[in-house]
PDB file of C-alpha atoms in Angstrom:
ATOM      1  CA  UNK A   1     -91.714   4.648  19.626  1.00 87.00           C
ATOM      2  CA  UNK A   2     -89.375   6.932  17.812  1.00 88.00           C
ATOM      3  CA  UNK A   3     -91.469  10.194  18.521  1.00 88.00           C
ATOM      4  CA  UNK A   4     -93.623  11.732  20.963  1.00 91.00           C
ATOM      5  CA  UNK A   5     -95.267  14.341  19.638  1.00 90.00           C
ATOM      6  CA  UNK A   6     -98.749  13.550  19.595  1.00 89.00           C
ATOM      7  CA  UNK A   7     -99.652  15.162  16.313  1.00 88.00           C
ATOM      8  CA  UNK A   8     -97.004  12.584  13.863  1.00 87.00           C
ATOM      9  CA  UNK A   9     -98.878   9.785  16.025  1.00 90.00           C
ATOM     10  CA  UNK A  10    -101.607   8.109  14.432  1.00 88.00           C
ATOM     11  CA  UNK A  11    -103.296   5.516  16.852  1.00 88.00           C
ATOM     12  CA  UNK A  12    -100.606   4.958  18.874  1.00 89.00           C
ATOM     13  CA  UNK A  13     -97.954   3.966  16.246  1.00 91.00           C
ATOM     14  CA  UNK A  14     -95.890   5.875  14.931  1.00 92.00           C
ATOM     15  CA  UNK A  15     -95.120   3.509  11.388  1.00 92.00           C
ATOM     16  CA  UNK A  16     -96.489   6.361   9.250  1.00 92.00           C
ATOM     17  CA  UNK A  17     -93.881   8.765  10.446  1.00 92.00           C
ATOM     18  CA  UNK A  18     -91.333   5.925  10.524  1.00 94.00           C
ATOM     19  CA  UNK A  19     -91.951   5.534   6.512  1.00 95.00           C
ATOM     20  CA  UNK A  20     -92.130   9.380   5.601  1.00 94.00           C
ATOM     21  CA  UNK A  21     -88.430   9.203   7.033  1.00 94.00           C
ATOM     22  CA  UNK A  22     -87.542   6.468   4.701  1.00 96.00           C
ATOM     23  CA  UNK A  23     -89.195   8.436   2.047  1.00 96.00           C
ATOM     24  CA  UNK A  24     -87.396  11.901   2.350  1.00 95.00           C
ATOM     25  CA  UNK A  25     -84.150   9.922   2.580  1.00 96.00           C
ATOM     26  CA  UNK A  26     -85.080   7.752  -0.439  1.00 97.00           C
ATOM     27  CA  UNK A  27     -85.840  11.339  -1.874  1.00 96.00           C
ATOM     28  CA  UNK A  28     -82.820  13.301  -0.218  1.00 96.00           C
ATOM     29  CA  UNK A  29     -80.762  10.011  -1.707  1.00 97.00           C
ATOM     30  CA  UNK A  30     -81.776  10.840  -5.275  1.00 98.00           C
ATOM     31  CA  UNK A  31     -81.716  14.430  -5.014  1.00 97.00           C
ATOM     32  CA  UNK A  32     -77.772  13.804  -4.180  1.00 97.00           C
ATOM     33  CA  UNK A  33     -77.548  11.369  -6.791  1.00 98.00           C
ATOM     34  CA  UNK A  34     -79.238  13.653  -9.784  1.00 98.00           C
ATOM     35  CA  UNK A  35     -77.259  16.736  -8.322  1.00 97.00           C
ATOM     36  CA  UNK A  36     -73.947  14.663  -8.841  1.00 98.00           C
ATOM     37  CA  UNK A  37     -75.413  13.365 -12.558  1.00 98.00           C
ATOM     38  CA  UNK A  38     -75.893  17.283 -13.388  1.00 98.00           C
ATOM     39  CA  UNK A  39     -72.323  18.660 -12.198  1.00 97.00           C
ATOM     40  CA  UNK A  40     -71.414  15.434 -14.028  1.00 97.00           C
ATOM     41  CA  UNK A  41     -72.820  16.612 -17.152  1.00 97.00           C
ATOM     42  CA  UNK A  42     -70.766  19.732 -16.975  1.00 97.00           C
ATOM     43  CA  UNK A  43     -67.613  18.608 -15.436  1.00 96.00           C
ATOM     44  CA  UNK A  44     -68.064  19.187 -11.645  1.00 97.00           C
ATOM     45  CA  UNK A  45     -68.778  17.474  -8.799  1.00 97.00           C
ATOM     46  CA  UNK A  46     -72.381  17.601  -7.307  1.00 97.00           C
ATOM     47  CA  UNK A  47     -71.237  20.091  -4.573  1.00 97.00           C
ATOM     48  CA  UNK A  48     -69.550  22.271  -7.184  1.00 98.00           C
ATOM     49  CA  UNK A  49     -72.614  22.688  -9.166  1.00 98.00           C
ATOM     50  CA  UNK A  50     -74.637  23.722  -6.396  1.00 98.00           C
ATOM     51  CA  UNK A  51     -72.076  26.128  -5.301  1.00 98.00           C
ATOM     52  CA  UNK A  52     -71.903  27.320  -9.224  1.00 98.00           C
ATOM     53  CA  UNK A  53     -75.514  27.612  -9.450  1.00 97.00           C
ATOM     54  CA  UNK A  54     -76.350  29.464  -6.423  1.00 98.00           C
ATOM     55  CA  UNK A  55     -73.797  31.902  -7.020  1.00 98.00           C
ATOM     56  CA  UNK A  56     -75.792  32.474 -10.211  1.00 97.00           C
ATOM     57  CA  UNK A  57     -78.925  32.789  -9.037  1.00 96.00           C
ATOM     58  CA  UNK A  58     -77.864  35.016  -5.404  1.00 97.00           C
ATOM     59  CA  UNK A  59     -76.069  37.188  -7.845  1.00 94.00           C
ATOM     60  CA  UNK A  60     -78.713  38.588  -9.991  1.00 93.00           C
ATOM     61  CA  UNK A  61     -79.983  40.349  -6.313  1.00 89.00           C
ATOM     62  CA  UNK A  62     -76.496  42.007  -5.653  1.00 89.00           C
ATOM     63  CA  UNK A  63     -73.130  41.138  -5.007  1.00 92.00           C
ATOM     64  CA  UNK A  64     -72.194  37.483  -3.220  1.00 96.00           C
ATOM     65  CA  UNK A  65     -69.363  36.363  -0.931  1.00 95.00           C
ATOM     66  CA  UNK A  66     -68.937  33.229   0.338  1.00 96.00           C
ATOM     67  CA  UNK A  67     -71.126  33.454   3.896  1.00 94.00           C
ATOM     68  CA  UNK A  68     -74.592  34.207   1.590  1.00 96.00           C
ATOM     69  CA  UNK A  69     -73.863  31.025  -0.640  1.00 98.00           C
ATOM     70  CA  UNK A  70     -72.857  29.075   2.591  1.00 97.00           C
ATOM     71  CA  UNK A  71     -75.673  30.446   4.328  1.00 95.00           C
ATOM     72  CA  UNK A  72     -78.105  29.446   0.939  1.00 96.00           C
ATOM     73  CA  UNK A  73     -77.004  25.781   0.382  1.00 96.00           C
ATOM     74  CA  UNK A  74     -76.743  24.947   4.368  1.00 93.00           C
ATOM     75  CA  UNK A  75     -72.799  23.980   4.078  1.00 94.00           C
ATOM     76  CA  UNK A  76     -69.956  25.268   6.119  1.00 94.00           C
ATOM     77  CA  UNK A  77     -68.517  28.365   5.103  1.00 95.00           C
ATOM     78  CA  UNK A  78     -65.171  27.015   4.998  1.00 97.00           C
ATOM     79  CA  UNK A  79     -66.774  24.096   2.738  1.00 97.00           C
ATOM     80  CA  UNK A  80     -67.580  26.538   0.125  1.00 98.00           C
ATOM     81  CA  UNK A  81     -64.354  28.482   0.356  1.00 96.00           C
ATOM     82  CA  UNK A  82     -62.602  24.994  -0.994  1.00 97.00           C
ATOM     83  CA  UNK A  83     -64.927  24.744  -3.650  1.00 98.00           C
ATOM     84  CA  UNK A  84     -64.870  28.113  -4.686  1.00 98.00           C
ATOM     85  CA  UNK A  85     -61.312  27.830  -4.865  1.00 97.00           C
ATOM     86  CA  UNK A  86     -61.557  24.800  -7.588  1.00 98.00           C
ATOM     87  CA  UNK A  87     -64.403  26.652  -9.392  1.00 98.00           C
ATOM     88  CA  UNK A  88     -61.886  30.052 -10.021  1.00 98.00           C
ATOM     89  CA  UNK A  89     -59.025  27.528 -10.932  1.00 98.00           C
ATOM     90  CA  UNK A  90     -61.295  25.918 -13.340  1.00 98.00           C
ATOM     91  CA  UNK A  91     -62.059  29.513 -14.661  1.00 98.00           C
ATOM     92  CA  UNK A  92     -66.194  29.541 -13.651  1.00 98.00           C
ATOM     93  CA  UNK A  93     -65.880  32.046 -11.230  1.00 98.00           C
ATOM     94  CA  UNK A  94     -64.250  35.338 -10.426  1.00 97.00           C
ATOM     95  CA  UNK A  95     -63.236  36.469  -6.899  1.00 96.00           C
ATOM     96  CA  UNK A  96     -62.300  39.451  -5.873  1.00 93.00           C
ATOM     97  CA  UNK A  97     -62.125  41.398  -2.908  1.00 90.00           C
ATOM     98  CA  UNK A  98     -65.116  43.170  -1.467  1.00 86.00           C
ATOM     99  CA  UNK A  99     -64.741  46.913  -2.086  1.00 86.00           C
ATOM    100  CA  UNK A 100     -66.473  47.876   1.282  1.00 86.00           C
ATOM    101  CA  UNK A 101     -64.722  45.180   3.715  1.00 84.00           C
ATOM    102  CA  UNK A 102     -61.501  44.186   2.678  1.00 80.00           C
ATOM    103  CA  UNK A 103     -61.417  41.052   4.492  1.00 85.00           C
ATOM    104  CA  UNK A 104     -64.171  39.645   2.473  1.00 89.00           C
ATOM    105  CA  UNK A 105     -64.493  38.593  -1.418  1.00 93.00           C
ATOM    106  CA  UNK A 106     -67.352  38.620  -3.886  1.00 96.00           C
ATOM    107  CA  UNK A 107     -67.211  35.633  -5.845  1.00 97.00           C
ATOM    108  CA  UNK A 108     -69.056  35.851  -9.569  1.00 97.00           C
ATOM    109  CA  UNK A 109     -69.381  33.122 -12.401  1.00 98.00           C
ATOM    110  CA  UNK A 110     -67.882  33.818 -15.563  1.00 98.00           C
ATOM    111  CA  UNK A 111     -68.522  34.151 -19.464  1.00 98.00           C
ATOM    112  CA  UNK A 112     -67.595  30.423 -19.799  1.00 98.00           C
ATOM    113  CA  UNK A 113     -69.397  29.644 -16.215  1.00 98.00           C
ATOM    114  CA  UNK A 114     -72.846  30.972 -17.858  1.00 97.00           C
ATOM    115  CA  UNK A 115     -72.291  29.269 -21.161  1.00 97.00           C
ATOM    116  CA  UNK A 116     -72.212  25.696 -19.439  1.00 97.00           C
ATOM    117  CA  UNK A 117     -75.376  26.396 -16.969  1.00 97.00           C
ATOM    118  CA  UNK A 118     -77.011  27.678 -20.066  1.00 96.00           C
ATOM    119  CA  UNK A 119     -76.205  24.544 -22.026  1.00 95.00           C
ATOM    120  CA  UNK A 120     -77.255  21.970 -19.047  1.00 97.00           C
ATOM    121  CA  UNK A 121     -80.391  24.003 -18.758  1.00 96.00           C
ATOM    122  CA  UNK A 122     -81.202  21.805 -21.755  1.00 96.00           C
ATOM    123  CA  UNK A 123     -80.830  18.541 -19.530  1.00 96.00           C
ATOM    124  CA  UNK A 124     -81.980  19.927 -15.993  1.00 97.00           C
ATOM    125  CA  UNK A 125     -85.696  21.312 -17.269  1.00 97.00           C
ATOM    126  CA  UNK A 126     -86.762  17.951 -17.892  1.00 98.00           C
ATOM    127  CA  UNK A 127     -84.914  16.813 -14.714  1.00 98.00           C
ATOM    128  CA  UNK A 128     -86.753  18.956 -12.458  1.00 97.00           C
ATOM    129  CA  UNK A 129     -89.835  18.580 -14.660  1.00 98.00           C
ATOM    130  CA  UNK A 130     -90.156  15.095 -14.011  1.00 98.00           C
ATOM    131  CA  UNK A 131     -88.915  15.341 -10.146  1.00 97.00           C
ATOM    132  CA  UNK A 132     -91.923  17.613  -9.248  1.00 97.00           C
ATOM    133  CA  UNK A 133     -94.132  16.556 -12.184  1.00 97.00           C
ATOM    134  CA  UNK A 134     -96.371  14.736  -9.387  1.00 96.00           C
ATOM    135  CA  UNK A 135     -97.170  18.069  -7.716  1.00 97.00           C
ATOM    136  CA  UNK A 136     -99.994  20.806  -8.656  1.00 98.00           C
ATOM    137  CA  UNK A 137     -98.878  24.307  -8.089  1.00 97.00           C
ATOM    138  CA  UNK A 138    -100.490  24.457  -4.616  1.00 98.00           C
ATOM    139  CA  UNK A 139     -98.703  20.898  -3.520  1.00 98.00           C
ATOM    140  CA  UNK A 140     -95.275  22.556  -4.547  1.00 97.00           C
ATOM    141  CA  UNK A 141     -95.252  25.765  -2.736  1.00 97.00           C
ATOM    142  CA  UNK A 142     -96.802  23.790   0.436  1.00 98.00           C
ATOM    143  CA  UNK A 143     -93.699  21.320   0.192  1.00 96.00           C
ATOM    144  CA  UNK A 144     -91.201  24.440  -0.708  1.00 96.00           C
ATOM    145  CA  UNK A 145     -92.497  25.790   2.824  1.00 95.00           C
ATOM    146  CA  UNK A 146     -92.057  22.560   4.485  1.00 95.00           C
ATOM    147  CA  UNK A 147     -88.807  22.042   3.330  1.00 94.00           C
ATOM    148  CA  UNK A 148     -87.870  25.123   4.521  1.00 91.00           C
ATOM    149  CA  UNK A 149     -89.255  24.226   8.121  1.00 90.00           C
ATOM    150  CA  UNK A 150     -87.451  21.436   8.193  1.00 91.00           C
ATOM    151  CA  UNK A 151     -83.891  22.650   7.845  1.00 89.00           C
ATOM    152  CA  UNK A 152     -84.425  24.881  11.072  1.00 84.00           C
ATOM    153  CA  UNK A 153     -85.172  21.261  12.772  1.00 85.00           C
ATOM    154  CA  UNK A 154     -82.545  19.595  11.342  1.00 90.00           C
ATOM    155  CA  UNK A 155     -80.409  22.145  12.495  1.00 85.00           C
ATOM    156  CA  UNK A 156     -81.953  22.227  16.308  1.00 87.00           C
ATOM    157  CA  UNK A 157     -81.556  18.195  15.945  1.00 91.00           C
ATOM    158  CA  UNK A 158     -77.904  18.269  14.419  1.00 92.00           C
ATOM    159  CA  UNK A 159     -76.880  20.341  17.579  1.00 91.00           C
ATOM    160  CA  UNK A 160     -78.728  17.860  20.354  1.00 93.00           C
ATOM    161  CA  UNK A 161     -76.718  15.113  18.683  1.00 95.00           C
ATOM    162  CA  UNK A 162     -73.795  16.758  19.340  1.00 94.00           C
ATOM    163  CA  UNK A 163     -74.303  17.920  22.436  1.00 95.00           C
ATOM    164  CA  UNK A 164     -75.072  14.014  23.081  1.00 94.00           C
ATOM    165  CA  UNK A 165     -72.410  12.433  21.885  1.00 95.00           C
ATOM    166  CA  UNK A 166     -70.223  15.282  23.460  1.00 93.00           C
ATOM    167  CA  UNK A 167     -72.042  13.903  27.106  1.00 94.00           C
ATOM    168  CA  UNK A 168     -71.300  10.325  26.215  1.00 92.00           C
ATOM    169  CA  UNK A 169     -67.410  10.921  24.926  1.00 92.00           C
ATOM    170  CA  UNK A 170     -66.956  12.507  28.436  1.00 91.00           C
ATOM    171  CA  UNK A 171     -68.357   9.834  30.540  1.00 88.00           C
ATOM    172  CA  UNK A 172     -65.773   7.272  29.133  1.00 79.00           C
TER     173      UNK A 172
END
């Protein structure tokens, strides 16, 4: 058995959970893969256009430095720093420094940033269309909350693997 929680155990097997594993990383697999086609379309990398995108979107709220888009997208802030550093070089974002903490910047996408994500909106509607097309409005928000669930138990899990393979370094 692979689990022990009763409640993913159905008659004593635990095959069912076993499969939705293979599932989400069949899904998580193509998720990658069609992020990567998008930045594609416009010239990035996958990670690039996520990093583009959610400095889009986090900026309509107010003003964005690099911890609230590494913080969004569930990468390493120094991860994003690199990235953000080839998206101003390209010209598709703006950084500057942070007028109330001088140690900080607020990154922003530019003219010719918005132009592209407006031009790929074209391609991605009928992307995402099709990815949740299976879902009813109710199905979507309930895997939305999930989804957000699971990161905080990835994120508990991520840190027991360390902390096991830390154990197992030291005992040889």
């Amino acid at each position: 058995m692979t689990i022990s929680r009763p409640e993913l155990i159905k008659d004593g097997d635990d095959a069912p959970f076993r499969q939705m594993i293979h599932d989400a990383l069949g899904f998580s697999t193509r998720l990658l893969e069609i992020r990567n086609r998008l930045g594609e379309v416009i010239g990035l990398s996958g990670p690039a256009f996520s990093i583009l995108i959610a400095i889009e979107h986090l900026s309509k709220e107010a003003d964005v430095g690099i911890s609230q888009v590494s913080e969004h997208l569930h990468q390493s802030g120094a991860f994003v720093t690199l990235e953000v550093a080839k998206l101003v070089r390209a010209g598709l974002v703006d950084k500057f420094a942070n007028p109330e903490d001088g140690r900080r910047v607020i990154v922003e996408v530019t003219d010719k940033a918005r132009a592209l994500l407006t031009e790929l909106a074209e391609t991605q509607r009928p992307v995402n269309d099709a990815i949740f097309g299976a879902l009813d409005p109710d199905e979507f928000r309930a895997f939305a909350d999930i989804a957000t669930k699971l990161v905080s138990g990835t994120d508990e899990s991520l840190a027991l693997l360390r902390y096991r393979a830390e154990q197992r370094r030291s005992r040889t």
